[in-house]
Protein backbone atom coordinates (compact mmCIF):
# COMPACT_ATOMS: atom_id res chain seq x y z
CA MET A 1 50.92 -45.91 37.77
CA LYS A 2 47.94 -44.00 36.47
CA LYS A 3 47.62 -40.30 37.25
CA LYS A 4 44.61 -39.24 39.24
CA SER A 5 42.25 -37.06 37.20
CA PRO A 6 41.66 -33.54 38.51
CA PRO A 7 38.40 -32.95 40.37
CA ILE A 8 35.53 -31.19 38.66
CA PRO A 9 35.83 -27.42 39.32
CA GLY A 10 33.13 -26.09 41.65
CA LEU A 11 32.03 -29.54 42.75
CA SER A 12 32.85 -30.41 46.32
CA PHE A 13 31.22 -32.16 49.26
CA SER A 14 30.99 -30.96 52.83
CA TRP A 15 29.71 -33.37 55.46
CA LYS A 16 29.05 -30.44 57.83
CA ARG A 17 26.68 -28.85 55.31
CA ALA A 18 25.04 -32.21 54.64
CA VAL A 19 24.41 -32.82 58.35
CA GLY A 20 23.23 -29.25 58.98
CA ILE A 21 25.97 -28.01 61.27
CA THR A 22 26.66 -25.00 59.03
CA ARG A 23 23.03 -23.83 59.18
CA ILE A 24 22.92 -24.16 62.97
CA LYS A 25 26.15 -22.15 63.36
CA GLN A 26 24.79 -19.42 61.07
CA LYS A 27 21.53 -19.24 63.00
CA VAL A 28 23.30 -18.99 66.37
CA ALA A 29 25.65 -16.31 65.05
CA ARG A 30 22.74 -14.21 63.74
CA GLU A 31 20.69 -14.50 66.94
CA THR A 32 23.53 -13.80 69.37
CA GLY A 33 25.54 -11.37 67.25
CA ILE A 34 28.70 -13.37 68.00
CA PRO A 35 30.49 -14.69 64.90
CA THR A 36 31.49 -18.35 64.80
CA SER A 37 34.63 -17.94 62.70
CA MET A 38 37.93 -17.13 64.37
CA THR A 39 38.54 -14.09 62.15
CA GLY A 40 35.04 -12.80 62.88
CA VAL A 41 35.59 -13.08 66.62
CA GLU A 42 38.97 -11.33 66.32
CA ARG A 43 37.42 -8.46 64.34
CA LYS A 44 34.58 -8.07 66.84
CA VAL A 45 36.94 -8.09 69.85
CA GLY A 46 39.36 -5.68 68.15
CA LYS A 47 36.54 -3.26 67.32
CA PHE A 48 35.30 -3.42 70.92
CA ILE A 49 38.77 -2.68 72.31
CA LEU A 50 39.37 0.24 69.93
CA ASN A 51 35.95 1.72 70.69
CA THR A 52 36.63 1.38 74.42
CA LEU A 53 40.04 3.06 74.19
CA PHE A 54 39.29 5.84 71.71
CA GLY A 55 35.53 6.25 71.99
CA LYS A 56 32.96 5.72 69.34
CA LYS A 57 32.76 8.39 66.65
């Protein structure tokens, strides 16, 4: 059995980028101010809760 050669570093393919889904998600996130990533949403919600509880400084 022949070993598979390692992929070229820095060279990858994303079908979502090729189709344009990534650009649409970025545009929606910028216009609405709501992040599309799960961590971004968690950070935004957490900041809102802390500001509500302790007040904005």
